[in-house]
Amino acid sequence: MPTSLNFNPRQTTLSLQLLITMALTPAVSNTLIYVTFAIFFCVGIYAGVRARGKRQDKQDWLGATRSQTAWPLGANWFAANMGVWILFSLPEIATITGLQGVIVYTFACVVPIPIFAWLGPMIRRKSPKGFTLTAYMLKRFNRVLHAFISIMSVIYMACYMVSELSALGQTLNLLTGLDPLAPIIVVSLLTSIYTAYGGFRASLLTDTVQGWCLLFIVIISAIAIVTNIRIGPDQISAQPWILQGSKKGWEQLYILPVAVTFSNFFHQGFWQRAFASKTDKDLRQSAIIGSTMLFPVLFFIGFTGIIAAWAGIWPGPDPAAPVPGSLSFFSIIAILPDWLVGVVVVLTAALVCSSIDTLQSALVSTLSNDVFNNQLPLHFIRVIGVVINAPIIYMAARQLDIFQVFLIGDLLACVAITPAMLGLYDGFYFLNAYDALIGAIFGLFSVFAFGSGYYNDAQKGINLILLPGGLYVEDESVLGAFIAAPFGAAIATFLSFGSRQACIFLYCKVRGQEYEFPPKPEIDATLYAGDEFHTEDERQQTEADIHKAFDQKKIKKDEEEVDLEVATDKSRADVATATVPRSAHINSSAAPWNPPPCETLLFVRHGGPAVPRSRSKSGTGMRNAAASGAVPSGAVPSVRVPSSNSVVSSLGQRYCTSHYSLPLRRWPSQGSQLGAEMIPSLPYLGSRCSELEAESSDHSAFVVRFNV
C-alpha cells in the first residue's frame, strides 16, 4: 500500500521529461481517459439500479453485509489493493534492494488479505450489526477509543485518496502532457456519483469488473515488455547486487509487512469486504482468489524496476540528472511502442477508479456510522459522499507532499491497533479502553525511548517518531522503531491493567474489603451458532440471553430424523425426530392430540434422568418417555415423521404454517461438535410455527407440533 511509498510527486515531472517525450496526441489521450471513466461510471450506475431493485435501506447501502460469494469478492480484494501507487513504489524498491525487495514488498502487500479473512469472522461474531473495525471498537471498548480509531481511519483514507489522485495527475501528465486537474475532477465526481447512488454495492460490482480488466491489461503490458526488451547474460552479471540479498532487504522483511498490515487496518473498505462475505467459507476462498491474482501482478510491476536496471534504461543516460527509482517503470514505457502508452493510460485510469470508489464508500460509511453515530438520513449521507471530494480534489491538485503523514500513520497504526487487537482474544477480557489508550501513548513513547538510546540523543529520539529518513534508511533505526511500537504498546497495555488492579487491591485492603479479580463477562452463545451470524434483532426474539458456556455434544443426522442432545449447567434437553427453526417461544395453550399426516412432533424434556430415544418411525422412545411419567399418560401415542417430505431432507428449506414462514438456519454438518450454541433453539421453539401439544404437570416436559 502507499504507506510505504518513497515517491514524492513534486520530483517526477522534470526528471522524466528529461528522458521521454510521449507521442500520444491530446485527442487520443482524452478519448482513452474519459471513455475508461465513462465505462466504469455506467457499471457503477448499473450496480446502483440493481441494488435499489433489491433492498436499499441504509445498512445495505453502507455495508451490504453477507451478500457476496467467493469469486466476486476475490476480484474485489484484488482491485481494492491496486492503485496508481503500484507504478511508482514497487519498481522503486527494486532499484534499492533488487529482487529481494520486490519479493518482500509484494509479500507485504498480499499478506493483509488472509489476515482480514482470519480476523473478519472473529470481529463479525463479536459485533454482528457492524461492518467495520470501528463498530467493533465501540462495542468492545468505549466511545473514546472508538473516536480515536475513527479519526485515524478518516485521516488515513483521506490521505490515501489525495495520494491516488495526485499520482493520477502526475502519471497522465507524464504520459500525455495533459493538464492533470481535469481528470482529477472528473474521476472524483463520477465515482462519487455512482457510489452515492448505489452505495457499497456499486463499489463491489465496479471493483469486480475493474479487477478482471486490470488483470487483462497487466497481462498485455507484460507480454509487450517481454517481447520488446532484450536482456543478455552480460547485462545481468554486470549488476550482481540485484540478485543478491542485503541487510536492508532482510530488514524490510519485517518492516514492510508490519507497516502495510497495520496501516491497512485503518482502511475501512477492507473491513467492509470482509463482512460482505456470505459465509466464512466464502471469505476464506475469496482471500485465496484475491491473493493468487494479486501476487503475480504486483511482482511483475515491481520487476520492471529490475528490467530497467538490467537494460540500462535506469538510471538514465545523464549521470548528472538520474531518473528516480520510482520512475523506472515509466522509463521502460518510454522506449516501447506508442500503443502501449495508450494501454498504460487506460491502466492508470482503471487503477484510480478501483481505489477511489473503494475509499469513497469506506470514508462515507465511517463518517456516517462513527462521526454522526448513524443518525443521518440516507439522502444526507449521499450528499456527504459528493461534498467530501472538494477538499481532497483541492489538495490533490496542489500536489501536496503527504508522504510524511503516511509514515507517521504507519507508526500510529502499530501503537493504536495492537492494543485493540488484544481485545479480540477472549482471555484478555479484562483489558478496557483506558488500557488500550495508555498502551497506544506509551507505544509511541517506546519509539522515543529506543531512538534516544540508539542515537544517544533525545532530540533524535523524538524525530524518529516522524521517520524523517523514510523507510529505506542505512541504519537500523526504522527497524527498531517498528519493533518498539507494537511490542511497547502491548506491554504498556498490560502494565496499565496491572496498575489499575494494584490500586484497586490497595483500596480494598485499606477499606477492609475483599479484592476480586474482574469477572469474565457473560457469553452470548447465540453469536456462535453454526456458520451464520445472528443479528441483534434476531437475538432479541429469544425470551432470555444465554449466559453460560455449554458442554459440547455431537449431532447425528440421517434422511428422516435428527437427534439433538445439548446440555447446560442447569438443564438438559433431548430432542427426537426433527430439526426445528432457532427462534421464539412456546404457546401457552394446549391442543388435543390429533397430528395430521404432514406434521412433525418434537419431544423436549428438562431435568431428571435421561429420556430413552428411538431412531425408528414407530415412536417407541416417545411412548417409553410417556410411560415413565415425563408426560401425561396417553398424551403421546406415537411420533409421526412424513416419509415423503422429511423435515431434515434439505437444510435451508423454509418451515411454515399457513400464515407465517421462518428461515431454517444452517445446522453444523453431521458428526460435528456441538456446544451450547444450539441451546437457544430448544427453550424457545418456533413461536409462529409451533403449538404446545402436551405438557407435564410440573412443566418439566412438553410436546410441540410443527406444521411443515
XYZ file of C-alpha atoms in Angstrom:
708
model
C 0.000 0.000 0.000
C 1.129 3.595 -0.410
C 2.010 3.867 3.246
C 5.458 2.636 2.357
C 5.887 4.804 -0.698
C 9.011 6.929 -1.041
C 7.515 8.676 -4.067
C 7.279 12.470 -3.988
C 5.090 13.642 -6.900
C 6.814 17.029 -6.990
C 10.031 15.416 -8.190
C 8.649 13.383 -11.064
C 7.712 15.638 -13.955
C 11.012 17.379 -14.560
C 13.109 14.225 -14.148
C 11.090 12.128 -16.530
C 10.662 14.845 -19.122
C 14.442 14.833 -19.465
C 14.131 11.221 -20.582
C 10.948 10.821 -22.622
C 8.508 12.636 -24.850
C 5.288 10.764 -25.451
C 3.695 10.659 -28.883
C 0.000 10.400 -27.941
C -1.979 13.375 -29.194
C -4.249 15.214 -26.744
C -7.323 13.965 -28.603
C -6.280 10.310 -28.312
C -5.262 10.747 -24.692
C -8.527 12.397 -23.711
C -10.524 9.741 -25.541
C -8.767 6.897 -23.725
C -9.067 8.552 -20.323
C -12.680 9.648 -20.438
C -14.004 6.563 -22.209
C -12.473 4.465 -19.425
C -14.053 6.706 -16.804
C -17.411 6.540 -18.608
C -17.379 2.735 -18.776
C -16.835 2.367 -15.051
C -19.401 5.092 -14.368
C -22.012 3.105 -16.305
C -21.068 -0.053 -14.403
C -21.487 1.826 -11.127
C -24.899 3.217 -12.082
C -25.998 -0.252 -13.206
C -24.916 -1.618 -9.821
C -26.947 1.097 -8.125
C -30.044 0.226 -10.154
C -29.658 -3.440 -9.215
C -29.200 -2.588 -5.548
C -32.260 -0.345 -5.444
C -34.303 -3.029 -7.125
C -33.497 -5.472 -4.333
C -33.117 -3.770 -0.981
C -31.665 -0.340 -0.371
C -32.030 0.549 3.276
C -29.273 2.486 4.990
C -27.455 -0.552 6.378
C -27.396 -2.237 2.991
C -26.255 0.979 1.302
C -23.379 1.337 3.753
C -22.286 -2.262 4.184
C -24.136 -4.908 2.121
C -23.161 -7.470 4.733
C -23.338 -11.184 3.921
C -24.082 -10.605 0.247
C -21.002 -11.764 -1.694
C -19.746 -15.157 -2.776
C -16.106 -16.141 -3.184
C -15.307 -15.238 -6.809
C -16.678 -11.676 -6.978
C -15.266 -10.955 -3.537
C -11.884 -12.343 -4.614
C -11.834 -9.939 -7.568
C -12.747 -7.190 -5.104
C -9.760 -7.984 -2.885
C -7.565 -7.782 -5.958
C -8.948 -4.477 -7.245
C -9.139 -2.804 -3.829
C -5.437 -3.486 -3.228
C -4.464 -1.977 -6.565
C -3.824 1.694 -7.202
C -1.651 4.084 -9.159
C 0.866 3.810 -6.324
C 1.995 0.391 -7.606
C 3.518 2.016 -10.714
C 5.878 4.032 -8.500
C 6.633 2.294 -5.210
C 7.121 -1.300 -6.368
C 9.663 -0.519 -9.133
C 11.388 1.853 -6.717
C 12.196 -0.811 -4.149
C 13.600 -2.954 -6.960
C 16.171 -0.225 -7.604
C 17.071 -0.150 -3.893
C 17.216 -3.779 -2.743
C 16.853 -5.711 -6.015
C 14.884 -8.919 -6.361
C 14.796 -9.444 -2.614
C 12.982 -6.149 -2.137
C 10.422 -6.914 -4.857
C 9.546 -10.246 -3.260
C 9.347 -8.738 0.224
C 7.188 -5.778 -0.829
C 4.868 -7.996 -2.863
C 4.501 -10.334 0.103
C 3.827 -7.354 2.382
C 1.005 -6.153 0.107
C -0.615 -9.589 -0.158
C -0.369 -10.830 3.434
C -3.074 -8.483 4.821
C -5.752 -10.267 2.753
C -5.570 -13.610 4.622
C -5.247 -11.665 7.881
C -8.542 -9.905 7.147
C -10.055 -13.291 6.283
C -8.876 -14.610 9.651
C -9.933 -11.629 11.785
C -13.155 -10.852 9.916
C -15.268 -13.718 11.318
C -13.966 -13.078 14.835
C -14.985 -9.422 14.732
C -18.250 -10.160 12.939
C -19.272 -12.561 15.691
C -18.452 -10.028 18.386
C -20.129 -7.156 16.527
C -22.816 -8.740 14.313
C -24.504 -5.452 13.400
C -21.283 -3.723 12.370
C -19.362 -3.897 9.136
C -16.173 -2.006 10.008
C -13.420 -2.268 12.591
C -14.601 0.939 14.241
C -18.008 -0.589 15.032
C -16.241 -3.365 16.909
C -14.135 -0.796 18.803
C -17.288 0.857 20.100
C -18.832 -2.437 21.183
C -15.698 -3.902 22.771
C -14.235 -0.768 24.366
C -15.888 2.650 24.617
C -16.564 5.859 22.736
C -13.119 7.330 23.474
C -11.081 4.612 21.775
C -13.741 4.333 19.084
C -13.395 8.056 18.335
C -9.600 7.809 18.218
C -9.612 4.904 15.744
C -12.363 6.552 13.685
C -10.448 9.824 13.369
C -7.277 7.988 12.406
C -9.209 5.984 9.808
C -10.746 9.109 8.270
C -7.354 10.851 8.091
C -5.686 7.783 6.602
C -8.327 7.230 3.919
C -8.449 10.927 3.020
C -4.657 10.996 2.630
C -4.848 7.827 0.560
C -7.340 9.493 -1.786
C -5.143 12.581 -2.079
C -2.106 10.451 -2.924
C -4.019 8.428 -5.518
C -5.419 11.496 -7.256
C -2.028 13.241 -7.138
C -0.367 10.183 -8.644
C -3.086 10.048 -11.318
C -2.442 13.652 -12.303
C 1.313 13.181 -12.408
C 1.102 9.951 -14.390
C -1.246 11.354 -17.013
C 0.882 14.477 -17.291
C 3.980 12.351 -17.826
C 2.380 10.066 -20.393
C 0.231 12.554 -22.288
C 1.281 16.074 -21.326
C -2.301 16.947 -20.341
C -3.249 19.268 -17.512
C -3.958 16.874 -14.605
C -6.675 18.987 -12.966
C -9.496 17.981 -15.324
C -9.013 14.180 -14.976
C -8.751 14.537 -11.192
C -12.051 16.418 -11.001
C -13.847 14.113 -13.429
C -12.835 10.832 -11.795
C -13.684 12.164 -8.330
C -17.139 13.333 -9.377
C -18.034 10.266 -11.434
C -17.007 7.784 -8.755
C -18.723 9.809 -6.029
C -21.950 9.976 -8.067
C -22.270 6.251 -8.701
C -21.103 5.466 -5.163
C -23.695 7.882 -3.750
C -26.366 6.318 -5.950
C -25.588 2.646 -5.429
C -23.700 2.675 -2.145
C -21.292 -0.059 -1.219
C -22.885 -2.479 -3.676
C -21.875 -0.172 -6.527
C -18.291 -0.245 -5.299
C -18.424 -4.034 -5.053
C -19.624 -4.527 -8.625
C -17.301 -1.944 -10.162
C -14.331 -3.411 -8.306
C -15.241 -6.859 -9.598
C -15.280 -5.586 -13.194
C -12.184 -3.457 -12.644
C -10.331 -6.383 -11.131
C -10.698 -8.556 -14.216
C -9.985 -5.617 -16.535
C -6.812 -4.758 -14.626
C -5.630 -8.340 -14.812
C -6.172 -8.382 -18.575
C -4.383 -5.048 -19.110
C -1.402 -6.059 -16.978
C -1.032 -9.301 -18.938
C -0.953 -7.333 -22.206
C 1.644 -4.959 -20.769
C 3.778 -7.840 -19.548
C 3.764 -9.503 -22.965
C 4.682 -6.222 -24.663
C 7.581 -5.540 -22.301
C 8.983 -9.061 -22.515
C 8.832 -9.138 -26.320
C 10.308 -5.660 -26.875
C 13.201 -5.579 -24.412
C 16.182 -7.869 -24.808
C 18.474 -8.558 -21.853
C 21.610 -10.692 -22.164
C 23.627 -12.608 -19.551
C 26.339 -9.952 -19.596
C 23.861 -7.262 -18.602
C 22.637 -9.390 -15.710
C 26.115 -10.256 -14.458
C 27.164 -6.601 -14.658
C 24.853 -5.789 -11.740
C 25.114 -8.726 -9.318
C 23.604 -6.749 -6.419
C 20.155 -7.121 -7.982
C 20.019 -10.873 -7.352
C 21.917 -10.818 -4.071
C 20.365 -10.351 -0.673
C 21.266 -7.408 1.521
C 20.933 -6.381 5.151
C 18.492 -3.669 4.173
C 16.396 -6.200 2.293
C 16.213 -8.505 5.301
C 15.171 -5.578 7.492
C 12.342 -4.819 5.073
C 11.111 -8.388 5.514
C 9.856 -7.279 8.925
C 9.266 -3.556 8.390
C 7.103 -3.667 5.264
C 4.598 -6.379 6.304
C 4.152 -4.729 9.698
C 3.793 -1.204 8.260
C 1.425 -2.224 5.461
C -0.726 -4.593 7.531
C -1.249 -2.304 10.496
C -1.941 0.740 8.336
C -4.420 -1.257 6.256
C -6.444 -1.817 9.415
C -7.369 1.866 9.116
C -8.760 1.193 5.628
C -12.413 0.507 6.413
C -13.031 -0.549 2.811
C -11.167 -3.774 3.516
C -13.296 -4.449 6.587
C -16.427 -3.801 4.533
C -15.335 -6.508 2.130
C -14.521 -8.931 4.908
C -18.025 -8.506 6.334
C -19.678 -8.620 2.901
C -18.935 -12.328 2.505
C -21.934 -14.612 2.790
C -20.126 -17.164 4.950
C -16.738 -17.766 6.498
C -16.013 -20.242 3.733
C -16.683 -17.621 1.061
C -14.380 -15.215 2.865
C -11.539 -17.730 3.064
C -11.931 -18.728 -0.562
C -12.082 -15.096 -1.681
C -8.848 -14.391 0.189
C -7.152 -17.231 -1.682
C -8.510 -15.996 -5.023
C -7.565 -12.377 -4.372
C -4.078 -13.239 -3.137
C -3.474 -15.537 -6.097
C -4.429 -12.755 -8.511
C -2.565 -10.013 -6.652
C 0.854 -11.559 -6.052
C 1.959 -12.132 -9.678
C 0.635 -8.729 -10.804
C 2.457 -6.804 -8.083
C 5.583 -8.882 -8.587
C 5.621 -8.104 -12.303
C 5.146 -4.364 -11.727
C 7.998 -4.394 -9.233
C 10.176 -6.479 -11.533
C 10.002 -3.741 -14.177
C 12.432 -1.800 -11.993
C 14.909 -4.667 -12.316
C 14.306 -4.876 -16.073
C 15.009 -1.152 -16.370
C 18.284 -1.554 -14.469
C 19.435 -4.602 -16.468
C 18.536 -2.973 -19.792
C 20.481 0.170 -18.880
C 17.340 2.315 -19.088
C 17.569 3.274 -15.433
C 19.081 5.500 -14.008
C 19.116 7.156 -17.421
C 21.694 8.467 -19.885
C 22.645 11.582 -17.890
C 24.555 10.826 -14.655
C 24.092 14.438 -13.584
C 20.297 14.079 -13.702
C 19.480 10.460 -12.846
C 15.921 9.233 -13.112
C 14.479 8.401 -9.660
C 13.863 4.728 -8.998
C 10.165 5.482 -8.590
C 10.049 6.354 -12.313
C 11.832 3.249 -13.593
C 8.537 1.754 -14.837
C 7.892 4.823 -16.995
C 11.447 4.786 -18.301
C 10.607 1.396 -19.840
C 7.337 2.670 -21.296
C 9.287 5.480 -22.985
C 11.079 3.077 -25.365
C 8.076 0.877 -26.159
C 5.539 1.331 -28.999
C 3.080 4.189 -28.694
C 0.102 1.854 -28.456
C 1.462 0.515 -25.176
C 1.478 4.057 -23.821
C -2.255 4.081 -24.515
C -2.616 0.771 -22.665
C -0.827 2.249 -19.648
C -3.102 5.311 -19.783
C -6.136 3.021 -19.626
C -4.444 1.009 -16.860
C -3.865 4.185 -14.865
C -7.487 5.297 -15.250
C -8.746 1.861 -14.181
C -6.359 1.755 -11.220
C -7.509 5.077 -9.853
C -11.190 4.183 -10.302
C -10.731 0.915 -8.413
C -9.095 2.610 -5.447
C -11.072 5.870 -5.316
C -14.576 4.371 -5.268
C -13.471 1.921 -2.565
C -12.115 4.774 -0.457
C -15.161 6.977 -1.040
C -17.551 4.253 0.061
C -15.452 3.428 3.120
C -14.953 7.080 4.047
C -18.662 7.884 3.850
C -19.537 4.759 5.869
C -17.065 5.730 8.579
C -18.350 9.300 8.729
C -21.972 8.154 8.875
C -21.530 5.376 11.431
C -18.792 6.762 13.632
C -18.816 10.547 13.365
C -22.592 11.043 13.104
C -23.461 7.892 15.084
C -25.633 6.554 12.247
C -28.245 9.266 12.858
C -28.247 10.912 9.427
C -30.877 10.074 6.796
C -29.650 8.231 3.739
C -30.014 11.193 1.365
C -27.799 13.309 3.644
C -25.183 10.575 3.572
C -25.269 10.596 -0.222
C -24.667 14.342 -0.227
C -21.695 13.908 2.106
C -20.253 11.363 -0.314
C -20.146 14.003 -3.039
C -19.168 17.032 -0.948
C -16.251 15.271 0.756
C -14.403 15.275 -2.569
C -13.971 19.061 -2.646
C -11.097 19.385 -0.132
C -9.499 16.194 -1.420
C -9.510 17.479 -5.017
C -8.014 20.760 -3.814
C -5.119 19.041 -2.041
C -4.545 16.618 -4.918
C -4.478 19.434 -7.481
C -1.838 21.256 -5.435
C 0.213 18.040 -5.290
C 0.798 18.381 -1.569
C 3.510 16.188 -0.127
C 1.632 13.873 2.257
C 4.310 11.205 2.338
C 5.290 12.199 5.879
C 1.677 11.845 7.010
C 1.644 8.280 5.723
C 4.856 7.439 7.556
C 3.532 8.807 10.842
C 0.314 6.889 10.190
C 2.322 3.673 9.925
C 3.690 4.049 13.440
C 0.380 5.285 14.843
C -1.322 2.234 13.370
C 1.168 -0.060 15.108
C 0.627 1.523 18.520
C -3.155 2.019 18.191
C -4.190 -1.241 16.555
C -2.078 -3.559 18.719
C -3.995 -2.946 21.998
C -7.301 -3.061 20.126
C -6.468 -6.423 18.580
C -5.599 -7.804 22.021
C -9.243 -7.262 22.881
C -10.254 -9.849 20.287
C -8.853 -12.639 22.434
C -11.456 -13.682 24.996
C -8.749 -14.473 27.525
C -7.874 -10.760 27.677
C -11.422 -9.744 28.575
C -10.084 -7.679 31.483
C -8.441 -5.086 29.207
C -10.519 -1.947 28.744
C -10.386 1.180 26.597
C -8.200 3.099 29.024
C -5.631 0.309 28.991
C -5.657 0.446 25.188
C -5.254 4.235 25.116
C -2.411 4.163 27.627
C -0.831 1.365 25.604
C -1.005 3.485 22.444
C 0.508 6.518 24.161
C 3.349 4.587 25.735
C 3.831 2.689 22.475
C 4.894 5.979 20.902
C 6.969 6.709 23.998
C 8.758 3.396 23.463
C 9.785 4.594 19.984
C 11.158 7.762 21.553
C 12.967 5.734 24.216
C 14.519 3.457 21.605
C 15.584 6.377 19.414
C 17.104 8.244 22.336
C 19.097 5.208 23.344
C 20.068 4.281 19.804
C 21.343 7.755 18.900
C 22.212 8.765 22.462
C 20.270 11.932 21.700
C 16.761 12.758 22.975
C 16.034 15.112 20.075
C 16.807 12.388 17.546
C 14.572 10.077 19.543
C 11.684 12.497 19.055
C 12.500 12.869 15.366
C 12.415 9.097 14.915
C 8.658 9.154 15.586
C 8.320 11.225 12.393
C 10.598 8.876 10.386
C 12.333 11.771 8.592
C 14.507 9.451 6.504
C 11.627 7.345 5.241
C 11.553 3.573 5.455
C 14.682 2.851 3.414
C 17.472 4.156 5.656
C 21.008 2.869 6.012
C 20.958 2.249 9.772
C 18.668 0.113 11.935
C 16.640 2.979 13.392
C 13.462 2.301 11.400
C 13.638 -1.417 12.176
C 13.964 -0.622 15.867
C 11.070 1.831 15.728
C 8.712 -0.719 14.184
C 9.755 -3.315 16.741
C 9.384 -0.928 19.681
C 5.989 0.437 18.586
C 3.769 -2.691 18.677
C 5.618 -4.531 21.429
C 5.873 -1.399 23.556
C 2.147 -0.767 23.100
C 1.265 -4.345 24.092
C 3.482 -4.281 27.196
C 2.152 -0.877 28.245
C -1.429 -2.114 27.850
C -0.885 -4.957 30.311
C 1.078 -2.700 32.665
C -1.866 -0.305 32.679
C -4.202 -3.102 33.688
C -1.778 -4.262 36.361
C -1.517 -0.754 37.760
C -5.295 -0.413 37.911
C -5.668 -3.697 39.737
C -2.871 -2.826 42.152
C -4.664 0.388 43.075
C -7.954 -1.465 43.499
C -6.239 -4.113 45.626
C -4.702 -1.489 47.934
C -8.022 0.310 48.188
C -9.756 -2.916 49.205
C -7.106 -3.617 51.821
C -7.447 -0.139 53.304
C -11.242 -0.400 53.408
C -11.173 -3.956 54.695
C -12.982 -5.267 51.650
C -12.332 -8.429 49.694
C -10.497 -7.963 46.408
C -11.950 -9.744 43.397
C -10.306 -10.152 40.024
C -12.515 -8.777 37.214
C -15.091 -11.471 36.419
C -15.306 -12.921 32.967
C -18.182 -11.357 31.022
C -21.235 -13.433 30.332
C -21.195 -15.135 26.955
C -23.931 -14.581 24.427
C -23.868 -18.064 22.945
C -26.281 -17.152 20.165
C -23.404 -15.365 18.447
C -21.637 -18.673 17.865
C -24.412 -20.758 16.352
C -23.435 -22.545 13.168
C -21.686 -20.837 10.293
C -24.153 -17.957 10.199
C -24.289 -14.870 12.375
C -27.309 -13.697 14.357
C -28.215 -10.035 14.263
C -29.238 -8.041 17.308
C -32.881 -8.194 16.270
C -32.764 -11.972 15.989
C -31.248 -12.305 19.431
C -33.927 -10.078 20.915
C -36.594 -12.504 19.697
C -35.474 -15.053 22.245
C -37.004 -14.931 25.718
C -33.672 -14.688 27.550
C -29.989 -14.338 26.776
C -27.791 -17.387 27.103
C -25.064 -16.666 29.624
C -23.216 -19.924 30.195
C -20.707 -21.975 28.284
C -22.163 -25.361 27.470
C -20.804 -28.868 27.052
C -20.249 -29.975 23.512
C -22.171 -32.865 22.034
C -22.450 -34.492 18.656
C -25.245 -34.098 16.215
C -26.364 -37.146 14.275
C -28.483 -36.933 11.195
C -29.998 -39.281 8.599
C -32.624 -38.907 5.895
C -35.674 -38.807 8.116
C -34.671 -37.676 11.600
C -32.102 -35.762 13.577
C -31.393 -36.379 17.236
C -30.012 -33.396 19.086
C -28.683 -33.575 22.595
C -27.460 -30.488 24.390
C -26.621 -29.796 27.990
C -26.265 -26.760 30.249
C -25.258 -26.363 33.873
C -28.907 -26.263 34.969
C -30.884 -28.074 32.288
C -30.782 -30.794 29.655
C -32.991 -31.018 26.613
C -33.440 -34.109 24.475
C -34.860 -33.664 21.016
C -36.173 -36.529 18.924
C -37.250 -36.783 15.328
C -36.889 -33.324 13.863
C -34.732 -30.295 13.289
C -36.524 -27.052 14.177
C -36.052 -23.349 13.466
C -33.970 -21.433 16.010
C -36.427 -18.905 17.366
C -39.268 -17.892 19.555
C -41.372 -19.276 22.384
C -43.956 -21.957 23.137
C -47.624 -21.087 23.072
C -49.236 -21.500 26.462
C -52.411 -23.120 25.192
C -52.637 -26.884 24.857
C -54.243 -28.615 21.905
C -55.810 -32.071 21.669
C -53.672 -34.870 20.326
C -54.522 -35.188 16.661
C -51.463 -34.862 14.425
C -52.241 -34.607 10.715
C -50.039 -36.549 8.241
C -47.699 -33.687 7.398
C -46.841 -32.548 10.884
C -43.706 -33.252 12.841
C -43.718 -33.736 16.602
C -40.970 -32.655 18.918
C -40.499 -34.014 22.432
C -38.492 -31.867 24.856
C -37.711 -32.781 28.438
C -35.908 -30.688 31.064
C -34.061 -32.168 34.053
C -34.335 -35.597 35.598
C -32.949 -38.844 34.225
C -32.203 -39.248 30.562
C -35.190 -39.970 28.351
C -34.974 -43.087 26.142
C -34.843 -42.117 22.490
C -35.592 -44.141 19.405
C -34.448 -43.510 15.850
C -37.310 -45.501 14.344
C -40.550 -44.138 12.984
C -42.583 -46.196 15.398
C -42.224 -43.689 18.214
C -41.089 -46.292 20.759
C -38.824 -43.831 22.504
C -41.634 -41.348 22.843
C -44.015 -43.961 24.232
C -41.379 -45.040 26.741
C -40.966 -41.441 27.788
C -44.688 -41.083 28.250
C -44.850 -44.309 30.233
C -42.096 -43.101 32.551
C -44.235 -40.152 33.595
C -42.349 -37.475 31.735
C -45.586 -36.512 30.021
C -49.187 -37.395 30.809
C -50.020 -40.991 30.010
C -51.644 -41.368 26.654
C -50.655 -37.898 25.516
C -48.043 -39.218 23.116
C -49.332 -42.363 21.431
C -46.849 -42.158 18.531
C -44.377 -39.996 16.681
C -45.041 -39.316 13.048
C -42.416 -38.187 10.539
C -43.630 -37.558 6.976
C -41.968 -40.194 4.839
C -42.362 -38.245 1.614
C -41.312 -34.866 2.918
C -38.715 -35.278 5.611
C -38.036 -32.154 7.582
C -34.343 -32.868 7.553
C -34.053 -33.749 3.900
C -32.812 -30.341 2.795
C -31.092 -27.927 5.124
C -32.008 -24.346 4.440
C -35.593 -25.010 3.340
C -38.329 -22.949 4.953
C -40.618 -24.237 7.678
C -44.002 -22.572 7.504
C -47.625 -22.550 8.540
C -50.488 -21.101 6.583
C -49.738 -17.643 7.962
C -46.031 -17.342 8.685
C -42.701 -18.623 7.447
C -39.330 -18.615 9.138
C -35.971 -19.427 7.538
C -34.220 -22.511 8.831
C -30.637 -21.636 9.700
C -27.898 -23.982 8.644
C -27.012 -26.584 11.235
C -23.435 -27.864 11.681
C -22.562 -30.774 9.461
C -23.252 -34.326 10.545
C -20.898 -35.502 13.238
C -19.574 -32.038 14.060
C -19.013 -30.993 17.643
C -21.959 -29.084 19.042
C -21.825 -26.803 22.059
C -24.267 -24.553 23.879
C -24.614 -22.594 20.693
C -27.569 -24.873 19.889
C -29.411 -24.315 23.166
C -31.275 -21.171 22.004
C -33.328 -23.298 19.638
C -34.641 -25.564 22.382
C -36.351 -23.483 25.078
C -37.695 -21.003 22.553
C -39.146 -23.168 19.840
C -40.795 -21.536 16.811
C -43.312 -19.025 18.213
C -45.215 -18.784 14.964
C -44.599 -22.291 13.735
C -45.497 -24.342 16.800
C -48.238 -25.260 19.241
C -47.998 -26.836 22.649
C -49.318 -30.364 22.250
C -48.967 -31.712 25.788
C -47.239 -30.687 28.973
C -46.413 -32.470 32.211
C -47.869 -31.205 35.458
C -44.522 -29.972 36.739
C -43.745 -28.283 33.412
C -40.605 -30.388 33.031
C -41.568 -31.848 29.669
C -43.746 -30.950 26.747
C -44.524 -31.950 23.190
C -44.658 -29.417 20.378
C -46.264 -29.690 16.968
C -44.646 -28.121 13.895
C -46.504 -27.598 10.645
C -44.332 -28.235 7.577
